[in-house]
Tab-separated table of C-alpha atoms in Angstrom:
chain	number	residue	atom	x	y	z
A	38	MET	CA	-12.979	-21.351	-9.127
A	39	GLN	CA	-12.256	-19.174	-6.109
A	40	SER	CA	-9.862	-17.028	-8.139
A	41	THR	CA	-12.425	-16.658	-10.953
A	42	ARG	CA	-15.043	-15.547	-8.428
A	43	ARG	CA	-12.702	-12.877	-7.092
A	44	THR	CA	-11.934	-11.633	-10.587
A	45	LEU	CA	-15.623	-11.177	-11.397
A	46	LEU	CA	-16.346	-9.466	-8.090
A	47	ALA	CA	-13.439	-7.071	-8.481
A	48	ALA	CA	-14.529	-6.266	-12.028
A	49	ALA	CA	-18.003	-5.420	-10.747
A	50	LEU	CA	-16.535	-3.073	-8.159
A	51	VAL	CA	-14.549	-1.262	-10.827
A	52	LEU	CA	-17.688	-0.348	-12.782
A	53	GLY	CA	-18.608	2.255	-10.213
A	54	VAL	CA	-15.283	4.128	-10.565
A	55	ALA	CA	-14.511	3.857	-14.261
A	56	ALA	CA	-15.319	7.500	-14.930
A	57	GLY	CA	-12.320	9.783	-14.496
A	58	PRO	CA	-11.369	11.531	-11.251
A	59	ALA	CA	-12.944	14.842	-10.385
A	60	ALA	CA	-10.952	17.992	-11.043
A	61	PRO	CA	-8.431	18.726	-8.264
A	62	PRO	CA	-9.141	21.540	-5.816
A	63	ALA	CA	-7.319	24.824	-6.336
A	64	LEU	CA	-3.958	25.326	-4.675
A	65	ALA	CA	-4.170	26.784	-1.195
A	66	ALA	CA	-3.043	30.370	-0.930
A	67	THR	CA	-0.318	31.436	1.487
A	68	SER	CA	-0.438	34.823	3.172
A	69	SER	CA	3.250	35.645	3.346
A	70	ALA	CA	6.779	34.459	2.632
A	71	ALA	CA	7.122	33.649	6.330
A	72	ASP	CA	4.065	31.377	6.136
A	73	ARG	CA	5.551	29.648	3.103
A	74	THR	CA	8.832	28.977	4.875
A	75	ARG	CA	7.166	27.838	8.093
A	76	SER	CA	4.981	25.420	6.124
A	77	GLY	CA	7.983	23.972	4.299
A	78	ILE	CA	6.570	24.961	0.899
A	79	PRO	CA	9.912	25.954	-0.694
A	80	ALA	CA	11.410	22.607	0.323
A	81	LEU	CA	8.403	20.753	-1.065
A	82	GLU	CA	8.611	22.664	-4.323
A	83	ALA	CA	12.313	21.843	-4.564
A	84	ALA	CA	11.698	18.164	-3.788
A	85	ILE	CA	9.648	17.649	-6.949
A	86	ALA	CA	11.294	20.224	-9.215
A	87	GLY	CA	12.860	19.326	-12.532
A	88	LEU	CA	11.003	16.094	-13.297
A	89	PRO	CA	11.376	13.930	-15.264
A	90	THR	CA	14.829	12.839	-14.066
A	91	ARG	CA	16.697	9.560	-13.892
A	92	ASP	CA	14.797	8.676	-10.688
A	93	ALA	CA	11.220	9.627	-11.530
A	94	THR	CA	9.006	10.862	-14.349
A	95	ALA	CA	6.262	12.507	-12.254
A	96	ALA	CA	5.242	13.326	-8.685
A	97	LEU	CA	1.942	14.306	-7.059
A	98	VAL	CA	1.922	15.689	-3.499
A	99	ARG	CA	-0.711	16.845	-1.018
A	100	VAL	CA	0.154	18.246	2.415
A	101	GLY	CA	-2.606	19.095	4.881
A	102	GLY	CA	-3.323	19.842	8.514
A	103	SER	CA	-3.149	22.847	10.794
A	104	GLU	CA	0.535	23.454	10.006
A	105	GLY	CA	-0.200	24.371	6.413
A	106	VAL	CA	-1.762	23.142	3.180
A	107	TRP	CA	0.070	22.611	-0.099
A	108	ARG	CA	-0.616	20.697	-3.284
A	109	GLY	CA	1.848	20.278	-6.097
A	110	SER	CA	2.630	18.183	-9.134
A	111	SER	CA	5.605	17.866	-11.418
A	112	GLY	CA	6.789	15.841	-14.375
A	113	VAL	CA	4.944	14.351	-17.301
A	114	HIS	CA	1.881	12.276	-18.001
A	115	ASP	CA	3.967	10.076	-20.319
A	116	LEU	CA	7.326	10.198	-22.057
A	117	ARG	CA	5.805	10.017	-25.536
A	118	THR	CA	3.768	13.235	-25.432
A	119	ASN	CA	5.577	14.947	-22.525
A	120	ARG	CA	2.364	16.687	-21.533
A	121	PRO	CA	2.183	17.737	-17.870
A	122	ALA	CA	1.383	15.168	-15.218
A	123	ASP	CA	-2.280	14.936	-14.232
A	124	PRO	CA	-2.514	15.935	-10.536
A	125	ALA	CA	-5.788	13.983	-10.218
A	126	GLY	CA	-4.483	10.858	-11.930
A	127	ARG	CA	-4.872	7.397	-10.441
A	128	PHE	CA	-1.874	5.258	-9.508
A	129	ARG	CA	-0.936	1.959	-7.919
A	130	ALA	CA	-0.605	2.511	-4.168
A	131	GLY	CA	1.152	-0.794	-3.414
A	132	SER	CA	1.448	-1.671	0.257
A	133	VAL	CA	-0.733	1.248	1.324
A	134	THR	CA	-3.365	-1.440	0.646
A	135	LYS	CA	-2.350	-3.001	3.963
A	136	VAL	CA	-3.820	-0.050	5.852
A	137	PHE	CA	-7.211	-0.677	4.240
A	138	THR	CA	-6.984	-4.410	4.991
A	139	ALA	CA	-6.010	-3.751	8.594
A	140	ALA	CA	-8.880	-1.282	8.995
A	141	VAL	CA	-11.420	-3.858	7.797
A	142	ALA	CA	-9.992	-6.520	10.115
A	143	LEU	CA	-10.109	-4.140	13.088
A	144	GLN	CA	-13.686	-3.150	12.295
A	145	LEU	CA	-14.651	-6.830	12.350
A	146	ALA	CA	-12.780	-7.236	15.637
A	147	THR	CA	-14.616	-4.241	17.111
A	148	GLU	CA	-17.905	-5.906	16.162
A	149	GLY	CA	-16.831	-9.187	17.782
A	150	THR	CA	-16.817	-11.077	14.484
A	151	LEU	CA	-13.043	-11.499	14.486
A	152	ASP	CA	-10.767	-12.209	17.461
A	153	LEU	CA	-7.227	-10.862	17.115
A	154	ASP	CA	-5.964	-13.354	19.701
A	155	ARG	CA	-7.373	-16.439	17.965
A	156	SER	CA	-5.160	-18.498	15.730
A	157	ALA	CA	-5.270	-18.158	11.978
A	158	ARG	CA	-5.586	-21.942	11.806
A	159	SER	CA	-8.811	-21.849	13.816
A	160	TYR	CA	-10.348	-19.765	11.022
A	161	LEU	CA	-8.700	-21.573	8.102
A	162	PRO	CA	-8.026	-25.122	9.336
A	163	GLU	CA	-7.924	-26.566	5.816
A	164	LEU	CA	-5.265	-24.067	4.706
A	165	ILE	CA	-2.987	-23.305	7.675
A	166	PRO	CA	-0.976	-26.389	8.733
A	167	ALA	CA	-0.424	-27.426	12.331
A	168	SER	CA	3.181	-26.235	12.135
A	169	TYR	CA	1.781	-22.689	12.081
A	170	GLY	CA	-1.058	-23.422	14.472
A	171	LYS	CA	-0.011	-20.825	17.066
A	172	VAL	CA	0.077	-17.837	14.720
A	173	THR	CA	-2.618	-15.344	15.770
A	174	VAL	CA	-4.535	-12.845	13.658
A	175	ARG	CA	-2.768	-9.970	15.417
A	176	GLN	CA	0.608	-11.484	14.501
A	177	LEU	CA	-0.465	-11.677	10.864
A	178	LEU	CA	-1.272	-7.969	10.940
A	179	ASN	CA	1.869	-6.751	12.754
A	180	HIS	CA	4.323	-8.993	10.875
A	181	THR	CA	5.408	-11.075	13.872
A	182	HIS	CA	4.017	-14.384	12.516
A	183	GLY	CA	7.249	-15.980	11.279
A	184	ILE	CA	5.712	-17.284	8.042
A	185	PRO	CA	8.130	-16.911	5.091
A	186	ALA	CA	7.252	-15.447	1.714
A	187	PRO	CA	5.806	-17.717	-0.979
A	188	ASP	CA	7.806	-18.629	-4.056
A	189	PHE	CA	7.303	-16.649	-7.253
A	190	PRO	CA	8.795	-17.528	-10.642
A	191	GLY	CA	11.646	-15.402	-11.995
A	192	ASP	CA	14.715	-13.695	-10.576
A	193	THR	CA	15.053	-10.478	-12.589
A	194	VAL	CA	12.802	-7.557	-13.412
A	195	GLU	CA	12.886	-8.610	-17.052
A	196	GLU	CA	11.580	-12.082	-16.146
A	197	TRP	CA	8.915	-10.621	-13.879
A	198	TYR	CA	7.838	-8.236	-16.634
A	199	ALA	CA	7.484	-11.123	-19.098
A	200	ASP	CA	5.295	-12.867	-16.488
A	201	ARG	CA	3.291	-9.737	-15.575
A	202	PHE	CA	-0.110	-11.134	-16.584
A	203	ARG	CA	0.111	-14.298	-14.461
A	204	ILE	CA	-2.828	-14.733	-12.064
A	205	HIS	CA	-1.674	-15.591	-8.546
A	206	ASP	CA	-4.241	-17.367	-6.377
A	207	PRO	CA	-4.183	-16.322	-2.679
A	208	GLU	CA	-4.680	-19.861	-1.371
A	209	ASP	CA	-1.816	-21.124	-3.540
A	210	MET	CA	0.445	-18.384	-2.193
A	211	VAL	CA	-0.435	-19.396	1.367
A	212	ARG	CA	0.261	-23.068	0.622
A	213	SER	CA	3.632	-22.169	-0.866
A	214	ALA	CA	4.601	-20.081	2.171
A	215	THR	CA	3.393	-22.478	4.862
A	216	SER	CA	5.072	-25.479	3.225
A	217	LYS	CA	8.388	-23.995	4.395
A	218	ASN	CA	9.952	-23.900	7.829
A	219	ARG	CA	9.093	-20.888	9.945
A	220	GLU	CA	11.560	-18.025	10.173
A	221	PHE	CA	11.072	-17.627	13.932
A	222	ARG	CA	8.593	-18.491	16.658
A	223	PRO	CA	5.382	-16.450	16.393
A	224	GLY	CA	5.588	-13.205	18.353
A	225	GLU	CA	9.369	-13.326	18.896
A	226	LYS	CA	10.564	-11.108	16.023
A	227	GLN	CA	9.218	-8.962	13.209
A	228	HIS	CA	9.679	-9.500	9.462
A	229	TYR	CA	7.750	-7.271	7.084
A	230	LEU	CA	6.160	-9.461	4.390
A	231	ASN	CA	2.954	-9.560	2.338
A	232	ILE	CA	1.908	-13.088	3.284
A	233	GLY	CA	0.376	-12.141	6.648
A	234	TYR	CA	-2.067	-9.807	4.919
A	235	THR	CA	-2.939	-12.403	2.298
A	236	ILE	CA	-3.957	-14.768	5.100
A	237	ALA	CA	-5.732	-11.985	7.007
A	238	ALA	CA	-7.859	-11.164	3.956
A	239	LEU	CA	-8.828	-14.816	3.563
A	240	ILE	CA	-9.917	-14.768	7.204
A	241	VAL	CA	-11.941	-11.610	6.527
A	242	GLU	CA	-13.727	-13.520	3.774
A	243	ARG	CA	-14.313	-16.537	6.027
A	244	VAL	CA	-15.789	-14.643	8.976
A	245	SER	CA	-17.813	-12.153	6.900
A	246	GLY	CA	-19.072	-14.632	4.317
A	247	ASP	CA	-18.251	-11.997	1.726
A	248	ALA	CA	-15.477	-11.167	-0.747
A	249	TYR	CA	-12.582	-9.166	0.651
A	250	GLU	CA	-13.071	-6.581	-2.100
A	251	HIS	CA	-16.721	-6.069	-1.125
A	252	GLN	CA	-15.791	-5.670	2.526
A	253	VAL	CA	-13.260	-2.940	1.727
A	254	ALA	CA	-15.754	-1.162	-0.525
A	255	ARG	CA	-18.645	-1.413	1.948
A	256	ARG	CA	-16.682	-0.540	5.076
A	257	VAL	CA	-14.169	2.047	3.819
A	258	LEU	CA	-14.493	3.215	0.222
A	259	LYS	CA	-18.216	3.974	0.125
A	260	PRO	CA	-18.573	5.532	3.609
A	261	LEU	CA	-15.681	7.897	2.929
A	262	GLY	CA	-16.725	8.675	-0.637
A	263	LEU	CA	-13.469	7.378	-2.126
A	264	ARG	CA	-14.843	7.245	-5.652
A	265	ASP	CA	-11.477	7.018	-7.396
A	266	THR	CA	-10.123	4.156	-5.285
A	267	TYR	CA	-10.669	0.544	-6.276
A	268	LEU	CA	-9.295	-2.977	-6.084
A	269	PRO	CA	-8.399	-4.147	-9.609
A	270	GLY	CA	-8.665	-7.915	-9.235
A	271	ALA	CA	-7.083	-9.587	-12.259
A	272	ASP	CA	-7.309	-6.513	-14.497
A	273	PRO	CA	-3.699	-5.379	-15.162
A	274	ARG	CA	-4.761	-1.883	-16.276
A	275	ILE	CA	-5.212	1.327	-14.329
A	276	LEU	CA	-8.716	2.449	-15.269
A	277	GLY	CA	-9.356	6.128	-15.801
A	278	PRO	CA	-6.832	8.975	-16.135
A	279	HIS	CA	-3.362	8.090	-14.858
A	280	ASN	CA	0.245	9.096	-15.343
A	281	HIS	CA	2.316	6.341	-16.915
A	282	GLY	CA	4.817	4.407	-14.822
A	283	TYR	CA	8.263	3.435	-16.123
A	284	GLN	CA	10.913	0.974	-14.993
A	285	THR	CA	14.599	0.849	-15.866
A	286	MET	CA	15.354	-2.543	-17.392
A	287	ARG	CA	16.973	-4.304	-20.338
A	288	LEU	CA	15.031	-3.537	-23.501
A	289	ASP	CA	14.357	-5.741	-26.531
A	290	ASP	CA	17.380	-4.363	-28.400
A	291	GLY	CA	19.728	-5.301	-25.548
A	292	THR	CA	20.200	-1.763	-24.237
A	293	THR	CA	19.121	-0.556	-20.805
A	294	GLY	CA	16.383	2.042	-20.678
A	295	LEU	CA	12.882	2.890	-19.509
A	296	ARG	CA	9.960	0.622	-20.315
A	297	ASP	CA	6.328	1.647	-19.789
A	298	VAL	CA	5.049	-0.689	-17.045
A	299	SER	CA	1.665	0.946	-16.436
A	300	VAL	CA	-0.106	-2.284	-17.430
A	301	TRP	CA	1.021	-4.970	-14.962
A	302	GLY	CA	-1.097	-7.389	-12.967
A	303	ALA	CA	-1.039	-7.055	-9.168
A	304	THR	CA	-2.574	-10.357	-8.050
A	305	ASP	CA	0.690	-11.291	-6.349
A	306	GLY	CA	-0.016	-8.451	-3.909
A	307	TRP	CA	-3.816	-8.754	-3.568
A	308	ALA	CA	-4.868	-7.542	-0.091
A	309	ALA	CA	-1.275	-6.608	0.696
A	310	GLY	CA	-0.604	-4.406	-2.310
A	311	ASP	CA	-3.043	-4.074	-5.208
A	312	ILE	CA	-5.144	-0.979	-4.503
A	313	ILE	CA	-5.401	1.868	-7.032
A	314	SER	CA	-6.182	5.386	-5.806
A	315	THR	CA	-5.525	9.134	-6.074
A	316	THR	CA	-3.784	11.570	-3.749
A	317	ALA	CA	-7.121	13.264	-2.969
A	318	ASP	CA	-8.746	9.974	-1.938
A	319	LEU	CA	-5.758	8.869	0.115
A	320	GLU	CA	-5.635	12.224	1.885
A	321	ARG	CA	-9.307	11.895	2.811
A	322	PHE	CA	-8.709	8.321	4.003
A	323	THR	CA	-5.646	9.318	6.071
A	324	LYS	CA	-7.420	12.175	7.823
A	325	ALA	CA	-10.472	10.030	8.590
A	326	LEU	CA	-8.312	7.194	9.895
A	327	PHE	CA	-6.293	9.370	12.268
A	328	ARG	CA	-9.469	11.058	13.540
A	329	GLY	CA	-10.945	7.691	14.484
A	330	HIS	CA	-13.634	7.717	11.797
A	331	VAL	CA	-12.560	4.461	10.120
A	332	VAL	CA	-11.574	2.251	13.054
A	333	ARG	CA	-13.547	3.372	16.067
A	334	GLY	CA	-12.949	2.716	19.733
A	335	PRO	CA	-10.033	1.138	21.609
A	336	LEU	CA	-8.881	-1.088	18.751
A	337	LEU	CA	-7.601	1.955	16.852
A	338	ARG	CA	-4.654	1.804	19.280
A	339	GLU	CA	-3.526	-1.393	17.547
A	340	MET	CA	-2.496	0.733	14.562
A	341	PHE	CA	-0.246	2.876	16.771
A	342	THR	CA	1.254	0.152	18.990
A	343	LEU	CA	4.614	-1.264	17.958
A	344	PRO	CA	5.322	-4.816	19.148
A	345	LYS	CA	8.200	-4.965	21.610
A	346	VAL	CA	10.386	-7.209	19.463
A	347	ALA	CA	13.363	-6.769	17.158
A	348	ASP	CA	13.436	-6.837	13.382
A	349	TRP	CA	14.381	-10.297	12.121
A	350	GLY	CA	16.970	-8.993	9.665
A	351	THR	CA	18.512	-5.906	11.267
A	352	GLY	CA	17.976	-6.370	14.988
A	353	ASP	CA	16.501	-2.858	15.185
A	354	PRO	CA	13.329	-2.244	17.212
A	355	ALA	CA	10.112	-3.171	15.400
A	356	ALA	CA	8.849	-0.379	13.143
A	357	TYR	CA	5.466	-1.843	12.093
A	358	ALA	CA	2.204	-1.868	14.003
A	359	VAL	CA	-1.108	-3.151	12.610
A	360	GLY	CA	-1.334	-1.522	9.180
A	361	LEU	CA	0.868	1.480	9.938
A	362	SER	CA	4.571	1.993	10.544
A	363	MET	CA	6.398	4.698	12.465
A	364	LYS	CA	9.470	6.813	11.729
A	365	LYS	CA	10.934	9.666	13.724
A	366	LEU	CA	11.310	12.647	11.416
A	367	GLY	CA	12.144	16.167	12.476
A	368	GLY	CA	12.227	15.037	16.101
A	369	ARG	CA	8.676	13.697	16.233
A	370	GLU	CA	6.803	10.500	15.480
A	371	VAL	CA	5.331	10.247	11.999
A	372	TRP	CA	2.949	7.363	11.339
A	373	GLY	CA	1.961	6.091	7.933
A	374	LYS	CA	2.657	3.581	5.178
A	375	THR	CA	4.613	3.494	1.957
A	376	GLY	CA	4.031	1.253	-1.023
A	377	GLY	CA	5.675	0.316	-4.283
A	378	ARG	CA	4.495	-1.323	-7.490
A	379	TRP	CA	6.481	-1.284	-10.708
A	380	GLY	CA	6.515	2.325	-11.938
A	381	TYR	CA	4.887	3.773	-8.813
A	382	ASN	CA	5.860	4.668	-5.237
A	383	THR	CA	3.222	5.939	-2.824
A	384	GLY	CA	3.165	7.173	0.746
A	385	ILE	CA	0.616	8.316	3.309
A	386	ALA	CA	1.719	9.855	6.601
A	387	SER	CA	0.572	11.970	9.519
A	388	THR	CA	1.593	13.164	12.901
A	389	ARG	CA	-0.480	11.409	15.527
A	390	ASP	CA	-2.531	14.555	16.182
A	391	GLY	CA	-3.123	15.136	12.463
A	392	SER	CA	-1.397	18.528	12.480
A	393	ARG	CA	0.512	17.576	9.322
A	394	THR	CA	-0.605	14.984	6.805
A	395	LEU	CA	1.210	13.942	3.646
A	396	VAL	CA	0.227	11.921	0.608
A	397	TYR	CA	2.488	11.454	-2.382
A	398	SER	CA	2.683	9.442	-5.561
A	399	VAL	CA	6.030	9.276	-7.343
A	400	ASN	CA	6.366	7.626	-10.743
A	401	SER	CA	9.661	6.002	-9.830
A	402	THR	CA	11.918	4.384	-12.404
A	403	ASP	CA	13.046	1.802	-9.822
A	404	ALA	CA	10.013	1.532	-7.565
A	405	LYS	CA	10.999	-1.863	-6.163
A	406	GLY	CA	14.658	-1.014	-5.596
A	407	GLN	CA	16.620	-1.695	-2.425
A	408	GLY	CA	16.549	1.866	-1.105
A	409	MET	CA	13.877	4.536	-0.967
A	410	ASN	CA	13.414	6.518	-4.160
A	411	GLU	CA	15.299	9.813	-3.896
A	412	VAL	CA	12.343	11.969	-4.920
A	413	ALA	CA	10.051	10.222	-2.412
A	414	ARG	CA	12.668	10.590	0.315
A	415	ASN	CA	13.087	14.302	-0.421
A	416	ILE	CA	9.313	14.780	-0.196
A	417	MET	CA	9.185	13.095	3.223
A	418	VAL	CA	12.088	15.179	4.563
A	419	ALA	CA	10.595	18.377	3.144
A	420	ALA	CA	7.274	17.646	4.836
A	421	TYR	CA	8.543	16.502	8.239
A	422	GLY	CA	12.286	16.998	8.597
A	423	SER	CA	15.274	14.683	8.622
A	424	PRO	CA	15.376	11.340	10.487
């Protein structure tokens, strides 16, 4: 019943964005070759040149800020027609969703409706068992909770593709995860997983008395005018204009090749990874967030404060704050979030002062692979410099 209610609510939200995206703004002009070089434009152009390739079929990029503005696209809308990629097309933004979820939670905390230091169990006593009774809301949001991932059927991309229309209920995912032993004591280490954000969104619903999707729309999408961003619920399609996503896998004839995976349900990600957007909308969101126009007041610091713990798997210092992560590129801190759904890799990033922002969507042919997609990596290095 709960899952059906969410599906209907999400479908209602989609109705307001079903018309196609607005036409993209014109490319920014550059005054000289020196300006182009200083802004990194040749490197950005090179990063997305020559698509489609083995790694990606399309790429959309927007760079902004006082250091220079550039917008570019490359590749194809789809491999059947080979027409040029739509620079205003929608795409699956994957774990960039977590930034929206974190922003809503922090807004509620700013209003006093949600306490980051209270336990998740105190909000969801019927769902969170006593064995996880000390996990706080903040630990859910910065991945230091120690709750393992839930179980999902299938072991290969081919099996997951065959199961792509399955509806995953958030409460069932939480029950699956919390039935297992904890990975570590809460607050002692960091392990990046979706489950913390699934629980956080259920807490958002509990304290607000409203659907998570409505809270995101009311608090973030509508105030910022993000008309081409929406939460799809159980609908496996990308509504409106979009460039097709492809995944390398075993095909029906036994060969390995590219399969169109544009239609694929995202209920397994929900509040941790299901949002659909455009580069223009994500650029507007990123700039507003870093200027303090989304999360206001002292709690914005939570998004830029790394917990002083080590990563559970590598032993490296924690790289994830609440919603955002941090990498040092070109000798400076770059904050943002990447995301991947089958056929699509997305990233948003900015220097802390907003002097250079980056949003990209890459139609990756192995978007959920072990390493970062080469095209996406080249875009990041072109925009900010090497690690």
